[in-house]
JSON list of C-alpha atoms and ligand atoms in Angstrom, two decimals:
[
{"chain": "A", "resi": 1, "resn": "UNK", "atom": "CA", "xyz": [-13.28, -5.62, 17.82]},
{"chain": "A", "resi": 2, "resn": "UNK", "atom": "CA", "xyz": [-10.15, -5.55, 15.64]},
{"chain": "A", "resi": 3, "resn": "UNK", "atom": "CA", "xyz": [-10.53, -6.41, 11.95]},
{"chain": "A", "resi": 4, "resn": "UNK", "atom": "CA", "xyz": [-8.12, -8.18, 9.65]},
{"chain": "A", "resi": 5, "resn": "UNK", "atom": "CA", "xyz": [-8.50, -8.22, 5.88]},
{"chain": "A", "resi": 6, "resn": "UNK", "atom": "CA", "xyz": [-7.74, -11.57, 4.21]},
{"chain": "A", "resi": 7, "resn": "UNK", "atom": "CA", "xyz": [-6.80, -11.26, 0.52]},
{"chain": "A", "resi": 8, "resn": "UNK", "atom": "CA", "xyz": [-6.60, -14.26, -1.81]},
{"chain": "A", "resi": 9, "resn": "UNK", "atom": "CA", "xyz": [-4.95, -13.57, -5.16]},
{"chain": "A", "resi": 10, "resn": "UNK", "atom": "CA", "xyz": [-5.45, -14.98, -8.65]},
{"chain": "A", "resi": 11, "resn": "UNK", "atom": "CA", "xyz": [-6.61, -18.54, -9.28]},
{"chain": "A", "resi": 12, "resn": "UNK", "atom": "CA", "xyz": [-7.02, -19.31, -5.59]},
{"chain": "A", "resi": 13, "resn": "UNK", "atom": "CA", "xyz": [-10.78, -19.50, -6.24]},
{"chain": "A", "resi": 14, "resn": "UNK", "atom": "CA", "xyz": [-9.93, -22.79, -8.02]},
{"chain": "A", "resi": 15, "resn": "UNK", "atom": "CA", "xyz": [-8.44, -24.40, -4.92]},
{"chain": "A", "resi": 16, "resn": "UNK", "atom": "CA", "xyz": [-9.53, -27.97, -4.30]},
{"chain": "A", "resi": 17, "resn": "UNK", "atom": "CA", "xyz": [-10.53, -28.46, -7.92]},
{"chain": "A", "resi": 18, "resn": "UNK", "atom": "CA", "xyz": [-7.14, -28.76, -9.70]},
{"chain": "A", "resi": 19, "resn": "UNK", "atom": "CA", "xyz": [-3.50, -29.57, -8.89]},
{"chain": "A", "resi": 20, "resn": "UNK", "atom": "CA", "xyz": [-4.27, -31.15, -5.46]},
{"chain": "A", "resi": 21, "resn": "UNK", "atom": "CA", "xyz": [-0.74, -32.62, -5.40]},
{"chain": "A", "resi": 22, "resn": "UNK", "atom": "CA", "xyz": [0.64, -29.06, -5.07]},
{"chain": "A", "resi": 23, "resn": "UNK", "atom": "CA", "xyz": [-2.14, -27.10, -3.38]},
{"chain": "A", "resi": 24, "resn": "UNK", "atom": "CA", "xyz": [-4.08, -29.80, -1.49]},
{"chain": "A", "resi": 25, "resn": "UNK", "atom": "CA", "xyz": [-7.76, -30.62, -1.56]},
{"chain": "A", "resi": 26, "resn": "UNK", "atom": "CA", "xyz": [-9.13, -27.83, 0.64]},
{"chain": "A", "resi": 27, "resn": "UNK", "atom": "CA", "xyz": [-11.28, -25.20, -1.05]},
{"chain": "A", "resi": 28, "resn": "UNK", "atom": "CA", "xyz": [-11.06, -21.46, -0.44]},
{"chain": "A", "resi": 29, "resn": "UNK", "atom": "CA", "xyz": [-14.24, -21.75, 1.65]},
{"chain": "A", "resi": 30, "resn": "UNK", "atom": "CA", "xyz": [-12.52, -24.41, 3.80]},
{"chain": "A", "resi": 31, "resn": "UNK", "atom": "CA", "xyz": [-9.57, -22.07, 4.36]},
{"chain": "A", "resi": 32, "resn": "UNK", "atom": "CA", "xyz": [-11.83, -19.14, 5.21]},
{"chain": "A", "resi": 33, "resn": "UNK", "atom": "CA", "xyz": [-13.77, -21.33, 7.68]},
{"chain": "A", "resi": 34, "resn": "UNK", "atom": "CA", "xyz": [-10.52, -22.44, 9.35]},
{"chain": "A", "resi": 35, "resn": "UNK", "atom": "CA", "xyz": [-9.40, -18.80, 9.59]},
{"chain": "A", "resi": 36, "resn": "UNK", "atom": "CA", "xyz": [-12.76, -17.70, 10.99]},
{"chain": "A", "resi": 37, "resn": "UNK", "atom": "CA", "xyz": [-12.44, -20.29, 13.79]},
{"chain": "A", "resi": 38, "resn": "UNK", "atom": "CA", "xyz": [-8.95, -19.07, 14.68]},
{"chain": "A", "resi": 39, "resn": "UNK", "atom": "CA", "xyz": [-10.10, -15.45, 14.52]},
{"chain": "A", "resi": 40, "resn": "UNK", "atom": "CA", "xyz": [-13.01, -16.14, 16.87]},
{"chain": "A", "resi": 41, "resn": "UNK", "atom": "CA", "xyz": [-10.65, -17.75, 19.41]},
{"chain": "A", "resi": 42, "resn": "UNK", "atom": "CA", "xyz": [-8.65, -14.51, 19.39]},
{"chain": "A", "resi": 43, "resn": "UNK", "atom": "CA", "xyz": [-11.60, -12.09, 19.32]},
{"chain": "A", "resi": 44, "resn": "UNK", "atom": "CA", "xyz": [-10.71, -10.75, 15.89]},
{"chain": "A", "resi": 45, "resn": "UNK", "atom": "CA", "xyz": [-13.06, -10.17, 12.94]},
{"chain": "A", "resi": 46, "resn": "UNK", "atom": "CA", "xyz": [-12.11, -11.05, 9.37]},
{"chain": "A", "resi": 47, "resn": "UNK", "atom": "CA", "xyz": [-13.08, -9.62, 5.99]},
{"chain": "A", "resi": 48, "resn": "UNK", "atom": "CA", "xyz": [-12.45, -11.94, 3.04]},
{"chain": "A", "resi": 49, "resn": "UNK", "atom": "CA", "xyz": [-11.59, -10.82, -0.48]},
{"chain": "A", "resi": 50, "resn": "UNK", "atom": "CA", "xyz": [-10.52, -12.84, -3.53]},
{"chain": "A", "resi": 51, "resn": "UNK", "atom": "CA", "xyz": [-9.69, -11.38, -6.92]},
{"chain": "A", "resi": 52, "resn": "UNK", "atom": "CA", "xyz": [-7.99, -12.43, -10.13]},
{"chain": "A", "resi": 53, "resn": "UNK", "atom": "CA", "xyz": [-7.27, -8.76, -10.92]},
{"chain": "A", "resi": 54, "resn": "UNK", "atom": "CA", "xyz": [-4.22, -6.78, -9.82]},
{"chain": "A", "resi": 55, "resn": "UNK", "atom": "CA", "xyz": [-6.03, -3.41, -9.74]},
{"chain": "A", "resi": 56, "resn": "UNK", "atom": "CA", "xyz": [-8.89, -4.80, -7.65]},
{"chain": "A", "resi": 57, "resn": "UNK", "atom": "CA", "xyz": [-6.39, -6.12, -5.10]},
{"chain": "A", "resi": 58, "resn": "UNK", "atom": "CA", "xyz": [-4.64, -2.73, -5.00]},
{"chain": "A", "resi": 59, "resn": "UNK", "atom": "CA", "xyz": [-7.99, -0.93, -4.50]},
{"chain": "A", "resi": 60, "resn": "UNK", "atom": "CA", "xyz": [-8.86, -3.31, -1.62]},
{"chain": "A", "resi": 61, "resn": "UNK", "atom": "CA", "xyz": [-5.46, -2.72, 0.03]},
{"chain": "A", "resi": 62, "resn": "UNK", "atom": "CA", "xyz": [-6.08, 1.06, -0.16]},
{"chain": "A", "resi": 63, "resn": "UNK", "atom": "CA", "xyz": [-9.56, 0.57, 1.30]},
{"chain": "A", "resi": 64, "resn": "UNK", "atom": "CA", "xyz": [-8.06, -1.23, 4.29]},
{"chain": "A", "resi": 65, "resn": "UNK", "atom": "CA", "xyz": [-6.90, 2.13, 5.66]},
{"chain": "A", "resi": 66, "resn": "UNK", "atom": "CA", "xyz": [-9.29, 2.94, 8.50]},
{"chain": "A", "resi": 67, "resn": "UNK", "atom": "CA", "xyz": [-11.21, -0.32, 8.10]},
{"chain": "A", "resi": 68, "resn": "UNK", "atom": "CA", "xyz": [-8.64, -2.99, 9.02]},
{"chain": "A", "resi": 69, "resn": "UNK", "atom": "CA", "xyz": [-5.75, -3.20, 11.48]},
{"chain": "A", "resi": 70, "resn": "UNK", "atom": "CA", "xyz": [-3.85, -5.77, 9.43]},
{"chain": "A", "resi": 71, "resn": "UNK", "atom": "CA", "xyz": [-3.76, -7.62, 6.10]},
{"chain": "A", "resi": 72, "resn": "UNK", "atom": "CA", "xyz": [-3.20, -11.37, 5.58]},
{"chain": "A", "resi": 73, "resn": "UNK", "atom": "CA", "xyz": [-2.40, -11.91, 1.91]},
{"chain": "A", "resi": 74, "resn": "UNK", "atom": "CA", "xyz": [-1.69, -14.79, -0.43]},
{"chain": "A", "resi": 75, "resn": "UNK", "atom": "CA", "xyz": [-0.85, -12.76, -3.53]},
{"chain": "A", "resi": 76, "resn": "UNK", "atom": "CA", "xyz": [-0.69, -15.88, -5.78]},
{"chain": "A", "resi": 77, "resn": "UNK", "atom": "CA", "xyz": [1.50, -15.40, -8.85]},
{"chain": "A", "resi": 78, "resn": "UNK", "atom": "CA", "xyz": [1.53, -11.60, -8.25]},
{"chain": "A", "resi": 79, "resn": "UNK", "atom": "CA", "xyz": [3.99, -12.43, -5.46]},
{"chain": "A", "resi": 80, "resn": "UNK", "atom": "CA", "xyz": [6.74, -12.82, -8.00]},
{"chain": "A", "resi": 81, "resn": "UNK", "atom": "CA", "xyz": [6.32, -9.68, -10.12]},
{"chain": "A", "resi": 82, "resn": "UNK", "atom": "CA", "xyz": [3.74, -7.16, -8.95]},
{"chain": "A", "resi": 83, "resn": "UNK", "atom": "CA", "xyz": [5.64, -4.02, -8.02]},
{"chain": "A", "resi": 84, "resn": "UNK", "atom": "CA", "xyz": [2.22, -2.29, -7.99]},
{"chain": "A", "resi": 85, "resn": "UNK", "atom": "CA", "xyz": [0.93, -4.53, -5.17]},
{"chain": "A", "resi": 86, "resn": "UNK", "atom": "CA", "xyz": [4.24, -4.08, -3.33]},
{"chain": "A", "resi": 87, "resn": "UNK", "atom": "CA", "xyz": [3.87, -0.29, -3.64]},
{"chain": "A", "resi": 88, "resn": "UNK", "atom": "CA", "xyz": [0.27, -0.49, -2.35]},
{"chain": "A", "resi": 89, "resn": "UNK", "atom": "CA", "xyz": [1.35, -2.51, 0.70]},
{"chain": "A", "resi": 90, "resn": "UNK", "atom": "CA", "xyz": [4.18, -0.11, 1.50]},
{"chain": "A", "resi": 91, "resn": "UNK", "atom": "CA", "xyz": [1.94, 2.94, 0.87]},
{"chain": "A", "resi": 92, "resn": "UNK", "atom": "CA", "xyz": [-0.64, 2.06, 3.54]},
{"chain": "A", "resi": 93, "resn": "UNK", "atom": "CA", "xyz": [-0.04, 2.10, 7.30]},
{"chain": "A", "resi": 94, "resn": "UNK", "atom": "CA", "xyz": [-1.57, -1.37, 7.66]},
{"chain": "A", "resi": 95, "resn": "UNK", "atom": "CA", "xyz": [0.87, -4.22, 8.37]},
{"chain": "A", "resi": 96, "resn": "UNK", "atom": "CA", "xyz": [0.68, -7.20, 6.01]},
{"chain": "A", "resi": 97, "resn": "UNK", "atom": "CA", "xyz": [1.72, -10.84, 6.40]},
{"chain": "A", "resi": 98, "resn": "UNK", "atom": "CA", "xyz": [2.40, -12.84, 3.22]},
{"chain": "A", "resi": 99, "resn": "UNK", "atom": "CA", "xyz": [1.36, -16.51, 3.12]},
{"chain": "A", "resi": 100, "resn": "UNK", "atom": "CA", "xyz": [1.75, -19.35, 0.62]},
{"chain": "A", "resi": 101, "resn": "UNK", "atom": "CA", "xyz": [0.29, -22.83, 0.58]},
{"chain": "A", "resi": 102, "resn": "UNK", "atom": "CA", "xyz": [3.32, -24.31, -1.17]},
{"chain": "A", "resi": 103, "resn": "UNK", "atom": "CA", "xyz": [6.97, -23.83, -0.25]},
{"chain": "A", "resi": 104, "resn": "UNK", "atom": "CA", "xyz": [7.79, -21.28, -2.94]},
{"chain": "A", "resi": 105, "resn": "UNK", "atom": "CA", "xyz": [11.51, -21.66, -2.15]},
{"chain": "A", "resi": 106, "resn": "UNK", "atom": "CA", "xyz": [11.44, -25.34, -3.13]},
{"chain": "A", "resi": 107, "resn": "UNK", "atom": "CA", "xyz": [9.71, -24.78, -6.47]},
{"chain": "A", "resi": 108, "resn": "UNK", "atom": "CA", "xyz": [10.64, -23.36, -9.89]},
{"chain": "A", "resi": 109, "resn": "UNK", "atom": "CA", "xyz": [13.29, -20.63, -9.90]},
{"chain": "A", "resi": 110, "resn": "UNK", "atom": "CA", "xyz": [10.75, -17.93, -10.87]},
{"chain": "A", "resi": 111, "resn": "UNK", "atom": "CA", "xyz": [8.68, -18.68, -7.73]},
{"chain": "A", "resi": 112, "resn": "UNK", "atom": "CA", "xyz": [11.59, -18.43, -5.30]},
{"chain": "A", "resi": 113, "resn": "UNK", "atom": "CA", "xyz": [11.60, -14.64, -5.21]},
{"chain": "A", "resi": 114, "resn": "UNK", "atom": "CA", "xyz": [8.85, -12.53, -3.69]},
{"chain": "A", "resi": 115, "resn": "UNK", "atom": "CA", "xyz": [8.83, -8.84, -4.59]},
{"chain": "A", "resi": 116, "resn": "UNK", "atom": "CA", "xyz": [6.44, -8.32, -1.66]},
{"chain": "A", "resi": 117, "resn": "UNK", "atom": "CA", "xyz": [8.36, -10.00, 1.16]},
{"chain": "A", "resi": 118, "resn": "UNK", "atom": "CA", "xyz": [10.51, -6.95, 1.91]},
{"chain": "A", "resi": 119, "resn": "UNK", "atom": "CA", "xyz": [7.47, -4.78, 2.64]},
{"chain": "A", "resi": 120, "resn": "UNK", "atom": "CA", "xyz": [5.59, -7.46, 4.60]},
{"chain": "A", "resi": 121, "resn": "UNK", "atom": "CA", "xyz": [5.98, -8.06, 8.33]},
{"chain": "A", "resi": 122, "resn": "UNK", "atom": "CA", "xyz": [6.98, -11.59, 7.36]},
{"chain": "A", "resi": 123, "resn": "UNK", "atom": "CA", "xyz": [6.31, -14.53, 5.07]},
{"chain": "A", "resi": 124, "resn": "UNK", "atom": "CA", "xyz": [5.00, -18.04, 5.82]},
{"chain": "A", "resi": 125, "resn": "UNK", "atom": "CA", "xyz": [5.30, -20.62, 3.08]},
{"chain": "A", "resi": 126, "resn": "UNK", "atom": "CA", "xyz": [4.90, -24.36, 2.66]},
{"chain": "A", "resi": 127, "resn": "UNK", "atom": "CA", "xyz": [2.42, -25.48, 5.31]},
{"chain": "A", "resi": 128, "resn": "UNK", "atom": "CA", "xyz": [-0.64, -25.87, 3.11]},
{"chain": "A", "resi": 129, "resn": "UNK", "atom": "CA", "xyz": [-3.80, -24.37, 4.58]},
{"chain": "A", "resi": 130, "resn": "UNK", "atom": "CA", "xyz": [-2.02, -24.14, 7.94]},
{"chain": "A", "resi": 131, "resn": "UNK", "atom": "CA", "xyz": [0.19, -21.40, 6.43]},
{"chain": "A", "resi": 132, "resn": "UNK", "atom": "CA", "xyz": [-2.88, -19.16, 6.63]},
{"chain": "A", "resi": 133, "resn": "UNK", "atom": "CA", "xyz": [-3.54, -20.03, 10.29]},
{"chain": "A", "resi": 134, "resn": "UNK", "atom": "CA", "xyz": [0.13, -19.47, 11.17]},
{"chain": "A", "resi": 135, "resn": "UNK", "atom": "CA", "xyz": [0.07, -16.20, 9.25]},
{"chain": "A", "resi": 136, "resn": "UNK", "atom": "CA", "xyz": [-3.05, -15.03, 11.07]},
{"chain": "A", "resi": 137, "resn": "UNK", "atom": "CA", "xyz": [-1.58, -15.92, 14.48]},
{"chain": "A", "resi": 138, "resn": "UNK", "atom": "CA", "xyz": [1.68, -14.14, 13.61]},
{"chain": "A", "resi": 139, "resn": "UNK", "atom": "CA", "xyz": [-0.23, -11.05, 12.44]},
{"chain": "A", "resi": 140, "resn": "UNK", "atom": "CA", "xyz": [-2.36, -10.96, 15.62]},
{"chain": "A", "resi": 141, "resn": "UNK", "atom": "CA", "xyz": [0.81, -11.28, 17.71]},
{"chain": "A", "resi": 142, "resn": "UNK", "atom": "CA", "xyz": [2.46, -8.48, 15.70]},
{"chain": "A", "resi": 143, "resn": "UNK", "atom": "CA", "xyz": [-0.57, -6.21, 16.17]},
{"chain": "A", "resi": 144, "resn": "UNK", "atom": "CA", "xyz": [-0.56, -6.88, 19.92]},
{"chain": "A", "resi": 145, "resn": "UNK", "atom": "CA", "xyz": [3.11, -5.92, 20.10]},
{"chain": "A", "resi": 146, "resn": "UNK", "atom": "CA", "xyz": [2.33, -2.75, 18.14]},
{"chain": "A", "resi": 147, "resn": "UNK", "atom": "CA", "xyz": [-0.49, -2.05, 20.63]},
{"chain": "A", "resi": 148, "resn": "UNK", "atom": "CA", "xyz": [-2.98, -2.01, 17.77]},
{"chain": "A", "resi": 149, "resn": "UNK", "atom": "CA", "xyz": [-4.88, -4.79, 19.57]},
{"chain": "A", "resi": 150, "resn": "UNK", "atom": "CA", "xyz": [-5.64, -5.24, 23.25]},
{"chain": "B", "resi": 1, "resn": "CA2", "atom": "O1", "xyz": [1.72, -21.52, -2.84]},
{"chain": "B", "resi": 1, "resn": "CA2", "atom": "C1", "xyz": [0.99, -20.54, -2.95]},
{"chain": "B", "resi": 1, "resn": "CA2", "atom": "O2", "xyz": [0.12, -20.24, -2.13]},
{"chain": "B", "resi": 1, "resn": "CA2", "atom": "C2", "xyz": [1.09, -19.67, -4.23]},
{"chain": "B", "resi": 1, "resn": "CA2", "atom": "O3", "xyz": [0.88, -18.32, -3.85]},
{"chain": "B", "resi": 1, "resn": "CA2", "atom": "C3", "xyz": [-0.01, -20.14, -5.15]},
{"chain": "B", "resi": 1, "resn": "CA2", "atom": "C4", "xyz": [0.01, -19.44, -6.50]},
{"chain": "B", "resi": 1, "resn": "CA2", "atom": "C5", "xyz": [1.41, -19.54, -7.14]},
{"chain": "B", "resi": 1, "resn": "CA2", "atom": "O4", "xyz": [1.42, -18.80, -8.34]},
{"chain": "B", "resi": 1, "resn": "CA2", "atom": "C6", "xyz": [2.47, -19.01, -6.20]},
{"chain": "B", "resi": 1, "resn": "CA2", "atom": "O5", "xyz": [3.72, -19.18, -6.83]},
{"chain": "B", "resi": 1, "resn": "CA2", "atom": "C7", "xyz": [2.45, -19.77, -4.89]},
{"chain": "B", "resi": 1, "resn": "CA2", "atom": "C8", "xyz": [-0.95, -20.14, -7.48]},
{"chain": "B", "resi": 1, "resn": "CA2", "atom": "C9", "xyz": [-2.33, -20.26, -6.98]},
{"chain": "B", "resi": 1, "resn": "CA2", "atom": "C10", "xyz": [-3.07, -21.07, -8.02]},
{"chain": "B", "resi": 1, "resn": "CA2", "atom": "O6", "xyz": [-3.97, -21.88, -7.36]},
{"chain": "B", "resi": 1, "resn": "CA2", "atom": "C11", "xyz": [-4.47, -22.92, -8.08]},
{"chain": "B", "resi": 1, "resn": "CA2", "atom": "C12", "xyz": [-5.40, -23.68, -7.43]},
{"chain": "B", "resi": 1, "resn": "CA2", "atom": "C13", "xyz": [-5.95, -24.75, -8.05]},
{"chain": "B", "resi": 1, "resn": "CA2", "atom": "C14", "xyz": [-5.60, -25.06, -9.36]},
{"chain": "B", "resi": 1, "resn": "CA2", "atom": "C15", "xyz": [-4.66, -24.27, -10.01]},
{"chain": "B", "resi": 1, "resn": "CA2", "atom": "C16", "xyz": [-4.10, -23.20, -9.38]}
]
């Protein structure tokens, strides 16, 4: 069965506890549960990883080679400045989809640019927890087109 690695970046472990007006009331566990349901419907297995550390995220992206067919990533604030995570994504032959809970293009100027978007298959932003589901569906569809999934 195909595997997809789900990466949650910094501070996303706090979801549901603070700033519900921006990020909603769902916790990371709620999001992972929602993703697991969608994955099961599509016969895909998920690995979940959350870290507040740039290097740990880079190591996990490297480790996806040979262990995952695709990466679903909410890079958190690293989205806007981590050239190192961008380089990791472009260095591995594992397609990545970038997702955001909030609409980063409707927020502060510094959030409107993603340094990762150009090396991702695509970006989904602004649909709350549903951004993750949409991102997963888009990644599964992409993998099917690439004949990485049957
Ligand atoms: O909208 C998104 O998903 C973001 O990736 C979330 C990041 C933010 O830096 C990006 O610009 C957009 C922040 C995640 C922080 O999550 C929190 C959750 C609860 C309380 C405080 C922060």
